[in-house]
Coordinates of C-alpha atoms in Angstrom, one line a residue:
M1 CA 0.0 0.0 0.0
N2 CA 1.5 3.2 -1.1
N3 CA 1.5 6.5 0.8
V4 CA -1.5 7.9 -1.1
Q5 CA -3.7 5.0 -0.2
R6 CA -2.5 5.0 3.4
N7 CA -3.4 8.7 3.8
F8 CA -6.8 8.2 2.2
F9 CA -7.8 5.4 4.7
K10 CA -6.4 7.5 7.6
F11 CA -8.7 10.4 6.6
L12 CA -11.8 8.1 6.3
F13 CA -11.0 6.7 9.8
I14 CA -10.8 10.2 11.4
L15 CA -14.0 11.3 9.6
A16 CA -15.9 8.2 10.9
V17 CA -14.7 8.8 14.5
W18 CA -15.8 12.5 14.4
S19 CA -19.2 11.6 12.9
F20 CA -19.8 9.0 15.7
L21 CA -18.9 11.5 18.4
L22 CA -21.2 14.2 16.9
I23 CA -24.2 11.8 16.7
G24 CA -23.6 10.8 20.3
V25 CA -23.6 14.4 21.6
I26 CA -26.8 15.2 19.8
K27 CA -28.5 12.1 21.1
I28 CA -27.4 12.9 24.7
N29 CA -28.9 16.4 24.6
N30 CA -32.2 15.3 23.1
D31 CA -32.5 12.7 25.8
N32 CA -32.1 15.4 28.5
I33 CA -35.1 17.4 27.1
D34 CA -38.4 15.7 28.1
L35 CA -41.1 16.8 25.7
S36 CA -43.7 14.4 26.9
G37 CA -47.1 16.1 27.5
V38 CA -46.1 19.0 25.2
S39 CA -48.1 19.6 22.1
I40 CA -46.6 19.0 18.7
T41 CA -46.7 22.8 17.9
S42 CA -44.9 23.5 21.2
Q43 CA -42.3 20.8 20.5
T44 CA -41.6 22.3 17.2
Y45 CA -41.2 25.8 18.8
L46 CA -39.0 24.5 21.5
K47 CA -36.7 22.6 19.1
K48 CA -36.2 25.8 17.2
I49 CA -34.7 27.4 20.3
P50 CA -31.0 27.9 19.7
L51 CA -28.8 25.5 21.7
H52 CA -26.9 28.2 23.5
R53 CA -24.2 26.8 25.7
N54 CA -25.8 28.2 28.9
L55 CA -29.1 26.5 28.1
L56 CA -27.4 23.2 27.6
Q57 CA -26.5 23.3 31.3
K58 CA -28.9 20.8 32.8
E59 CA -29.7 22.7 36.0
K60 CA -30.8 25.9 34.3
W61 CA -32.7 24.1 31.6
N62 CA -34.7 22.1 34.2
Q63 CA -35.5 25.4 36.0
L64 CA -37.1 26.7 32.8
M65 CA -39.0 23.5 32.2
D66 CA -40.2 23.3 35.8
Q67 CA -42.0 26.7 35.2
T68 CA -43.9 25.2 32.3
S69 CA -44.2 21.6 33.3
T70 CA -47.9 21.6 34.1
T71 CA -50.5 20.7 31.6
S72 CA -51.1 24.4 30.8
A73 CA -47.4 25.1 30.1
S74 CA -47.8 25.3 26.4
E75 CA -51.0 27.3 26.6
R76 CA -49.3 29.8 28.9
L77 CA -46.3 30.1 26.5
M78 CA -48.5 30.5 23.5
T79 CA -50.7 33.0 25.3
Y80 CA -47.8 35.3 25.9
I81 CA -46.5 34.8 22.4
D82 CA -49.7 35.3 20.4
N83 CA -51.9 37.6 22.5
E84 CA -51.6 41.4 22.2
V85 CA -50.0 43.3 25.1
L86 CA -52.5 45.4 27.0
V87 CA -52.0 49.0 26.2
D88 CA -54.3 52.0 25.8
N89 CA -55.0 52.0 22.1
R90 CA -57.1 55.1 22.0
T91 CA -56.0 57.7 19.5
G92 CA -55.0 61.2 20.7
I93 CA -57.7 63.8 21.2
D94 CA -58.2 66.5 18.7
D95 CA -57.4 70.2 19.3
E96 CA -60.9 71.1 20.1
Q97 CA -61.1 68.6 23.0
L98 CA -57.6 69.5 24.1
V99 CA -58.6 73.2 24.4
K100 CA -61.7 72.2 26.5
D101 CA -59.5 70.1 28.8
V102 CA -57.0 72.9 29.3
E103 CA -59.7 75.4 30.0
E104 CA -61.2 73.2 32.7
K105 CA -57.8 72.8 34.4
L106 CA -56.7 76.5 33.9
P107 CA -59.9 78.6 33.8
S108 CA -57.9 81.9 33.7
L109 CA -56.1 80.9 30.5
P110 CA -57.8 82.1 27.3
I111 CA -56.6 79.2 25.2
A112 CA -59.8 79.0 23.0
Y113 CA -59.4 82.7 22.0
W114 CA -55.7 82.2 21.4
T115 CA -56.3 79.3 19.0
K116 CA -58.5 81.6 17.0
H117 CA -56.5 84.8 17.3
K118 CA -53.1 83.2 16.3
A119 CA -54.3 83.0 12.7
I120 CA -55.2 86.7 12.7
Q121 CA -51.9 87.5 14.3
A122 CA -49.9 85.5 11.8
Q123 CA -51.7 87.3 8.9
A124 CA -50.8 90.7 10.4
N125 CA -47.2 89.7 10.8
S126 CA -47.0 88.5 7.2
K127 CA -47.9 92.0 6.0
N128 CA -44.9 93.4 7.9
T129 CA -47.2 95.9 9.6
K130 CA -46.1 97.7 12.7
Q131 CA -48.3 96.6 15.5
C132 CA -48.4 97.9 19.1
A133 CA -48.7 95.0 21.6
K134 CA -48.9 91.8 19.8
Y135 CA -51.2 89.2 21.2
P136 CA -49.0 87.0 23.4
S137 CA -48.6 83.3 22.6
I138 CA -49.7 81.1 25.4
F139 CA -46.2 79.5 25.2
D140 CA -44.6 82.8 26.1
L141 CA -46.6 83.5 29.2
Q142 CA -44.9 83.3 32.5
F143 CA -46.6 80.9 34.9
S144 CA -46.0 80.6 38.6
N145 CA -47.1 77.5 40.5
T146 CA -49.6 76.4 37.8
Y147 CA -52.4 78.8 38.4
W148 CA -50.7 82.1 38.5
Q149 CA -49.4 84.3 35.7
T150 CA -46.5 86.7 36.3
L151 CA -45.6 90.3 35.4
Q152 CA -42.1 91.6 36.3
T153 CA -42.0 95.4 36.5
T154 CA -39.3 97.9 37.4
N155 CA -40.9 98.2 40.8
G156 CA -42.4 94.9 42.0
T157 CA -43.7 91.6 40.7
F158 CA -47.3 90.9 40.0
Q159 CA -48.8 87.4 40.4
L160 CA -52.2 87.3 38.7
F161 CA -54.9 84.8 39.5
G162 CA -58.1 85.8 37.6
A163 CA -59.9 88.5 35.7
Y164 CA -63.7 89.3 35.9
Y165 CA -66.2 91.4 33.9
D166 CA -67.9 93.8 36.2
I167 CA -71.0 95.7 35.1
R168 CA -72.8 95.9 38.4
K169 CA -75.0 99.0 38.6
N170 CA -73.5 100.2 41.9
S171 CA -70.0 100.4 40.5
K172 CA -69.2 104.1 40.0
I173 CA -66.4 103.4 37.4
G174 CA -68.8 101.8 34.8
P175 CA -68.1 98.7 32.9
A176 CA -64.7 97.4 34.0
V177 CA -62.5 94.3 34.3
R178 CA -61.2 93.6 37.8
I179 CA -58.1 91.5 38.1
L180 CA -57.3 89.5 41.3
G181 CA -53.7 88.9 42.3
M182 CA -50.8 89.6 44.6
I183 CA -48.1 92.2 44.4
D184 CA -44.9 92.2 46.4
R185 CA -45.4 95.9 47.3
I186 CA -47.6 97.5 50.0
N187 CA -48.1 100.6 48.0
P188 CA -47.5 99.9 44.3
S189 CA -46.4 103.0 42.5
V190 CA -45.5 101.5 39.1
K191 CA -47.7 102.7 36.3
T192 CA -49.2 99.8 34.3
Y193 CA -51.7 99.4 31.5
C194 CA -54.4 96.9 30.6
Q195 CA -54.5 95.5 27.1
F196 CA -58.0 94.4 26.3
W197 CA -58.5 91.8 23.6
F198 CA -61.9 91.7 22.0
D199 CA -63.0 88.8 19.8
G200 CA -62.2 89.3 16.1
Q201 CA -59.8 92.3 16.6
K202 CA -56.1 91.9 15.9
D203 CA -55.2 95.1 17.8
P204 CA -55.7 95.5 21.6
T205 CA -57.5 98.4 23.3
I206 CA -55.1 99.8 25.8
V207 CA -56.1 101.8 28.9
K208 CA -54.2 102.9 32.0
T209 CA -54.8 100.9 35.1
F210 CA -57.5 102.6 37.2
E211 CA -56.6 101.5 40.7
Y212 CA -54.8 98.9 42.9
K213 CA -57.3 98.1 45.7
Y214 CA -55.6 96.7 48.7
I215 CA -57.5 93.7 50.3
W216 CA -56.0 94.1 53.7
F217 CA -55.5 96.5 56.6
S218 CA -52.0 97.6 57.7
R219 CA -52.9 97.2 61.4
W220 CA -53.3 93.4 60.8
G221 CA -49.5 93.0 60.3
N222 CA -47.3 91.6 57.6
Y223 CA -47.3 95.1 56.1
F224 CA -43.9 94.9 54.3
N225 CA -42.5 95.2 50.8
N226 CA -41.2 92.1 49.1
V227 CA -44.0 90.1 50.7
Y228 CA -46.9 89.2 48.4
Q229 CA -50.0 91.3 49.3
P230 CA -53.5 90.7 48.0
Y231 CA -54.9 93.3 45.5
L232 CA -57.9 93.8 43.2
I233 CA -56.7 95.7 40.1
A234 CA -59.4 97.6 38.1
C235 CA -59.3 98.7 34.5
Q236 CA -62.2 100.7 32.9
I237 CA -63.5 99.6 29.5
P238 CA -63.6 102.6 27.1
K239 CA -67.0 103.9 26.1
P240 CA -66.9 102.7 22.5
F241 CA -66.6 99.1 23.9
H242 CA -69.2 99.3 26.7
A243 CA -71.5 96.8 24.9
L244 CA -68.7 94.3 24.4
V245 CA -67.1 91.8 26.8
P246 CA -63.3 91.5 26.5
T247 CA -62.2 88.0 25.8
S248 CA -58.9 88.4 27.6
V249 CA -56.8 91.0 29.3
S250 CA -53.1 91.5 29.9
I251 CA -51.3 93.9 32.3
V252 CA -48.0 95.5 31.0
E253 CA -45.7 98.2 32.2
K254 CA -45.3 99.9 28.8
Q255 CA -48.3 100.2 26.5
C256 CA -46.9 98.4 23.5
D257 CA -45.1 95.6 25.4
T258 CA -45.9 92.0 24.4
A259 CA -47.4 90.8 27.6
T260 CA -46.1 87.9 29.7
N261 CA -49.6 87.4 31.1
N262 CA -53.0 86.9 29.5
L263 CA -56.1 86.2 31.5
R264 CA -59.5 85.0 30.2
V265 CA -62.1 87.5 31.3
I266 CA -64.7 85.5 33.3
Y267 CA -68.4 86.5 33.0
N268 CA -70.6 83.7 34.5
L269 CA -74.3 84.2 34.1
P270 CA -77.1 81.9 35.4
A271 CA -78.2 79.4 32.8
D272 CA -81.9 80.6 32.8
D273 CA -81.1 84.3 33.6
R274 CA -82.5 83.8 37.1
K275 CA -80.3 84.0 40.2
K276 CA -80.3 81.1 42.7
G277 CA -80.4 81.7 46.4
F278 CA -77.2 80.9 48.2
A279 CA -73.6 80.0 47.4
V280 CA -71.1 79.0 50.0
C281 CA -67.4 79.6 49.5
V282 CA -64.7 77.6 51.4
K283 CA -61.1 78.7 51.5
G284 CA -58.2 76.6 50.4
L285 CA -58.4 73.3 52.3
D286 CA -55.2 72.4 54.2
F287 CA -55.9 69.0 55.7
L288 CA -53.1 66.8 54.4
Y289 CA -52.9 64.7 57.5
D290 CA -56.3 65.1 59.1
D291 CA -59.0 62.8 57.9
L292 CA -62.1 65.0 58.4
S293 CA -64.0 63.1 55.7
V294 CA -66.9 61.9 57.9
K295 CA -67.3 65.3 59.5
L296 CA -67.2 66.9 56.1
I297 CA -70.0 64.6 54.8
E298 CA -72.2 65.7 57.8
W299 CA -71.4 69.4 57.1
I300 CA -72.1 69.2 53.4
E301 CA -75.4 67.5 53.9
L302 CA -76.4 70.0 56.6
I303 CA -75.4 73.1 54.5
T304 CA -77.4 71.6 51.6
L305 CA -80.4 71.0 53.8
L306 CA -80.2 74.7 55.0
G307 CA -80.5 75.8 51.4
A308 CA -77.0 76.1 49.8
D309 CA -77.5 75.7 46.1
K310 CA -73.8 75.0 45.7
I311 CA -70.6 74.9 47.8
Y312 CA -67.4 76.1 46.2
F313 CA -64.3 74.5 47.7
Y314 CA -60.7 75.5 47.0
E315 CA -58.2 72.8 47.6
L316 CA -54.6 73.1 48.7
Q317 CA -53.6 69.7 50.2
V318 CA -56.1 67.2 51.5
H319 CA -56.2 63.6 52.8
P320 CA -57.2 61.0 50.2
N321 CA -60.5 60.3 52.0
I322 CA -61.4 64.0 51.8
S323 CA -60.7 64.0 48.1
K324 CA -62.9 61.0 47.7
V325 CA -65.8 62.8 49.4
L326 CA -65.4 65.9 47.3
K327 CA -65.3 64.0 44.1
H328 CA -68.5 62.2 45.1
Y329 CA -70.4 65.4 45.7
E330 CA -69.0 67.0 42.6
K331 CA -70.5 64.2 40.6
E332 CA -73.8 64.9 42.4
G333 CA -73.5 68.6 41.4
K334 CA -73.6 69.8 45.1
V335 CA -70.0 71.1 45.2
H336 CA -67.4 72.5 42.9
V337 CA -63.7 72.1 43.7
T338 CA -61.0 74.4 42.4
P339 CA -57.3 73.4 42.9
L340 CA -55.2 76.1 44.4
T341 CA -51.5 76.9 45.0
L342 CA -49.6 79.7 46.7
P343 CA -48.0 82.2 44.4
G344 CA -44.4 83.2 43.9
G345 CA -41.8 81.5 46.0
Q346 CA -44.1 80.3 48.7
P347 CA -44.0 76.5 49.2
N348 CA -46.4 74.1 47.5
I349 CA -44.7 70.9 48.5
P350 CA -47.0 68.7 50.6
G351 CA -46.1 68.8 54.2
L352 CA -43.8 71.9 53.9
Q353 CA -46.8 74.0 52.7
H354 CA -48.8 72.8 55.7
L355 CA -46.0 73.7 58.0
Y356 CA -45.6 77.1 56.4
L357 CA -49.3 78.0 56.7
T358 CA -49.2 76.9 60.4
K359 CA -46.2 79.0 61.3
K360 CA -46.8 82.0 58.9
T361 CA -50.3 82.9 60.0
S362 CA -50.3 86.4 58.5
Q363 CA -49.3 85.1 55.1
K364 CA -51.9 82.4 55.5
R365 CA -54.7 85.0 56.1
Q366 CA -53.5 87.1 53.2
N367 CA -53.5 84.1 50.8
E368 CA -57.0 83.1 51.9
L369 CA -58.3 86.3 50.5
I370 CA -57.6 85.1 46.9
P371 CA -60.1 82.2 46.9
Y372 CA -62.7 84.2 48.8
N373 CA -62.7 87.0 46.3
D374 CA -62.3 84.7 43.3
C375 CA -65.4 82.9 44.5
L376 CA -67.3 86.2 44.8
Y377 CA -66.4 87.4 41.3
K378 CA -67.1 84.1 39.6
N379 CA -70.5 83.9 41.1
M380 CA -71.7 87.5 41.6
Y381 CA -74.3 87.2 38.9
K382 CA -75.5 83.8 39.8
Y383 CA -76.7 84.0 43.4
E384 CA -78.6 86.4 45.6
F385 CA -76.3 85.8 48.6
I386 CA -72.8 84.4 49.1
A387 CA -71.5 83.2 52.4
L388 CA -67.9 82.5 53.4
L389 CA -67.8 79.5 55.8
D390 CA -65.3 77.1 57.2
I391 CA -66.2 73.4 57.5
D392 CA -66.6 73.7 61.3
E393 CA -69.1 76.5 61.0
V394 CA -72.9 76.6 60.4
I395 CA -75.2 79.5 60.1
M396 CA -78.2 78.1 62.0
P397 CA -81.7 79.6 61.7
K398 CA -83.6 79.7 65.0
H399 CA -87.4 79.6 65.6
D400 CA -89.1 77.2 63.2
D401 CA -87.2 78.4 60.2
M402 CA -86.0 75.4 58.3
S403 CA -83.9 77.2 55.7
W404 CA -81.7 80.2 55.0
H405 CA -84.5 81.4 52.7
D406 CA -87.0 81.5 55.5
L407 CA -84.4 83.3 57.7
M408 CA -83.6 86.0 55.1
V409 CA -87.3 86.7 54.4
R410 CA -87.5 87.7 58.1
V411 CA -84.2 89.5 58.2
L412 CA -84.7 91.6 55.0
E413 CA -88.0 92.8 56.3
K414 CA -86.3 94.0 59.5
G415 CA -83.5 95.6 57.6
K416 CA -85.9 97.6 55.4
K417 CA -87.4 99.2 58.5
L418 CA -84.0 100.7 59.4
R419 CA -83.1 101.9 55.9
N420 CA -85.0 101.8 52.6
T421 CA -82.4 99.7 50.8
T422 CA -80.6 96.4 51.1
Y423 CA -77.4 96.1 53.1
P424 CA -74.1 94.9 51.6
S425 CA -74.0 92.1 54.1
Y426 CA -76.0 90.5 56.9
N427 CA -73.9 89.2 59.8
V428 CA -74.5 86.4 62.2
R429 CA -72.8 86.3 65.7
N430 CA -70.4 83.5 66.7
V431 CA -71.0 81.0 69.5
Y432 CA -68.7 78.1 70.4
F433 CA -69.9 74.5 70.5
F434 CA -66.9 72.9 72.3
D435 CA -65.9 69.4 71.1
E436 CA -64.4 68.4 74.4
T437 CA -67.6 68.6 76.4
Q438 CA -68.8 65.2 75.1
H439 CA -66.1 64.1 72.9
N440 CA -64.4 61.6 75.2
H441 CA -67.2 60.3 77.4
E442 CA -70.9 61.2 77.1
W443 CA -72.7 60.0 74.0
I444 CA -76.3 60.9 73.2
P445 CA -78.4 57.6 73.0
G446 CA -80.0 56.8 69.7
M447 CA -77.8 59.2 67.8
P448 CA -75.0 57.7 65.6
K449 CA -71.6 58.5 67.1
Y450 CA -70.2 59.5 63.7
M451 CA -72.7 62.5 63.6
H452 CA -70.3 64.9 65.2
M453 CA -72.5 68.0 65.2
L454 CA -75.6 66.1 66.3
Q455 CA -73.6 64.7 69.2
H456 CA -72.3 68.1 70.4
I457 CA -75.2 70.2 71.6
N458 CA -73.6 72.0 74.6
R459 CA -72.4 75.5 73.7
A460 CA -71.0 78.5 75.5
A461 CA -73.8 80.5 77.2
N462 CA -72.4 83.8 75.8
F463 CA -71.8 84.8 72.2
T464 CA -68.6 86.5 71.2
K465 CA -68.9 90.3 71.0
P466 CA -70.9 91.9 68.2
N467 CA -68.8 92.2 64.9
Q468 CA -66.2 89.8 66.4
Y469 CA -65.7 86.5 64.5
I470 CA -68.9 87.0 62.7
K471 CA -69.9 85.4 59.3
C472 CA -72.1 87.1 56.7
F473 CA -74.6 86.6 53.9
H474 CA -73.0 89.0 51.4
N475 CA -75.1 90.8 48.7
P476 CA -72.8 90.3 45.6
E477 CA -74.3 93.4 44.0
R478 CA -72.9 95.6 46.8
V479 CA -69.6 94.2 48.0
L480 CA -66.3 95.0 46.3
T481 CA -63.7 93.0 48.3
L482 CA -64.3 90.4 51.0
H483 CA -62.5 89.3 54.2
N484 CA -63.2 86.1 56.0
H485 CA -65.5 87.8 58.4
F486 CA -66.9 90.9 56.7
P487 CA -66.6 93.0 53.5
L488 CA -63.6 95.3 53.3
A489 CA -64.9 97.5 50.6
C490 CA -68.3 98.1 49.1
L491 CA -70.0 99.6 46.0
G492 CA -72.1 102.7 46.3
G493 CA -71.1 103.7 49.8
P494 CA -69.6 102.4 53.1
C495 CA -69.8 98.8 54.1
K496 CA -72.7 98.9 56.5
S497 CA -73.6 95.4 57.8
F498 CA -76.9 94.4 59.3
S499 CA -76.5 92.4 62.5
I500 CA -79.0 89.5 62.6
D501 CA -80.5 89.1 66.0
T502 CA -79.4 86.0 68.0
D503 CA -83.0 85.1 68.4
D504 CA -83.2 84.7 64.6
A505 CA -79.9 82.9 63.9
Q506 CA -76.5 82.1 65.3
L507 CA -73.1 81.0 63.9
Q508 CA -72.5 77.6 65.4
H509 CA -68.7 77.2 65.6
Y510 CA -67.5 73.6 66.4
R511 CA -64.0 73.8 68.0
A512 CA -62.0 72.1 70.7
D513 CA -60.8 75.5 71.9
C514 CA -61.2 79.2 71.2
V515 CA -59.1 81.1 68.7
K516 CA -55.8 82.3 70.1
T517 CA -56.9 86.0 70.4
L518 CA -59.7 84.9 72.8
K519 CA -57.6 83.0 75.3
K520 CA -58.4 85.4 78.1
S521 CA -62.2 85.0 77.8
C522 CA -62.1 81.3 76.6
E523 CA -62.3 79.8 80.1
D524 CA -65.4 81.8 80.8
F525 CA -67.0 80.4 77.6
K526 CA -66.0 76.9 78.6
E527 CA -67.2 77.1 82.2
N528 CA -70.6 78.6 81.4
K529 CA -72.4 76.3 79.0
V530 CA -76.0 75.7 78.0
K531 CA -77.7 72.9 76.1
D532 CA -78.7 73.9 72.6
S533 CA -80.3 71.3 70.3
T534 CA -81.5 73.6 67.6
I535 CA -79.7 71.4 65.0
W536 CA -81.9 68.5 66.0
K537 CA -84.7 69.8 63.9
F538 CA -82.7 68.4 60.9
K539 CA -81.6 65.2 62.6
D540 CA -83.8 62.7 60.8
Q541 CA -83.0 64.0 57.3
L542 CA -79.4 64.6 58.2
I543 CA -78.8 61.1 59.6
V544 CA -80.4 59.5 56.6
R545 CA -78.4 61.5 54.0
A546 CA -75.1 61.3 55.8
T547 CA -75.4 57.5 56.4
K548 CA -76.3 56.9 52.8
T549 CA -73.3 58.8 51.6
L550 CA -71.0 57.0 54.1
E551 CA -72.4 53.7 52.9
T552 CA -72.0 54.6 49.2
L553 CA -68.4 55.5 49.7
G554 CA -67.6 52.4 51.7
F555 CA -66.8 54.0 55.1
F556 CA -68.4 51.3 57.2
K557 CA -66.4 48.2 58.1
N558 CA -69.2 45.7 57.7
Q559 CA -71.7 47.2 55.4
Q560 CA -75.2 45.8 55.0
K561 CA -77.5 47.1 52.3
T562 CA -80.2 49.2 54.0
S563 CA -83.2 51.0 52.7
Y564 CA -83.3 54.6 53.8
R565 CA -86.2 57.1 53.7
E566 CA -85.7 60.7 54.6
N567 CA -88.9 60.7 56.7
E568 CA -88.1 57.8 58.9
V569 CA -86.4 58.1 62.3
Y570 CA -83.0 56.4 62.5

């Protein structure tokens, strides 16, 4: 055998050995994969998995197969493979719906008018015409803490919250737009202008600012520059435009400036051109850690029973259960909730904001004036009376009066005997119903323990002094600016308030203690108490309504479906 033949047979032998080894390796790996109980389709899929060296390690492969070793293994695999992933497949909303959504979240932003006016503005720019005060793009506005728009001037910063159309007959300046905001000056001296934008006009109508109305008294403290102070700014509408309502307004330092702020002018009229009776305004709620939800339900139901057509809440930071309650009543149409922040550099971080409002009481009181006056101006054409109340206060009619309407019929008649006109406000005197008298021990039999006000019927024998810690029914046709307890400025003359006799009504104030300024006389209030169950004339309806709402919202631990009727005794 020559060398060529010898090499050929040697090659065949080596090839045979390698083929034998390769067949053996493949067989060993196939034997390690148990495909019994797996469908033909799944076997085919599994056999297509690349034999990565890590997967060939028996331990790891067995772990994978253990997860899919049940009879549903293949079905689970194929479900994940073939089914669509759950995502929101809705298409984006159109511009019209987007505008509506933004308007709802930012009522002061004239986004609807901007979307129309930007086409007119673009046309004017294309002609290279010189234009004083171009309409500002909403993307160029300066926002502060979501709900505030900013104007930086050479002498102070303006934080603007809302603008309102005022054509009340008692206003001596005629048709005007009043702008609510805060300025970091106690006596603003900077000259500013209002740029009125009317629908369909590419050029603004510009007027000098008429006045800065201070919504505070210097003797109350915090009377410093560089601290934001509450103001109502007025701009008169020129005579040629008296029949028109401006769509939006901007405040600028120089007439032809392109503004950094642009506020939609709010002009809310009743749907049927008839005013309703009573609106209640509640300042920015700051109850991040206190779950007052059950007390709030009782309060809302009582205020509604008394005749409030709607309650307007402003919300800073609240406990989730309070938010749950407010959303429920919003759906029912009984309340309206407006989110609120503090302007400028004041804190809006949860927790820190609460601490700030607790320690900085003067700033807290000044900030409260913004929601109070916003509520007035948004609703001044819709209601006969507006009351500013906290959620621990109730204006309670006495005698057999079952509503605020009944009370005011009596009160208005008495007022007319003193002067032949209506008063700007009608005030009710404050009396304390102390929580601690029964809170920890005595409970009234047959009355649900969760009905806080119905359980607390012992009050101080004496009222606080006249005009001290009062609350009012305000006549929106007559008041210009409001404080928590009384009007600060009025239209058509001084702010004379009619004091409602304590035999006709009282302000029931539910507190564990007196306010700090009454510490000296508080012990006398606590030691001299009388029983006062005036609220019990509403107990049957109030228990039924509150209990139904608590059940609907799932506040009871072991709920049983119960049929409630407002006329039955609980």
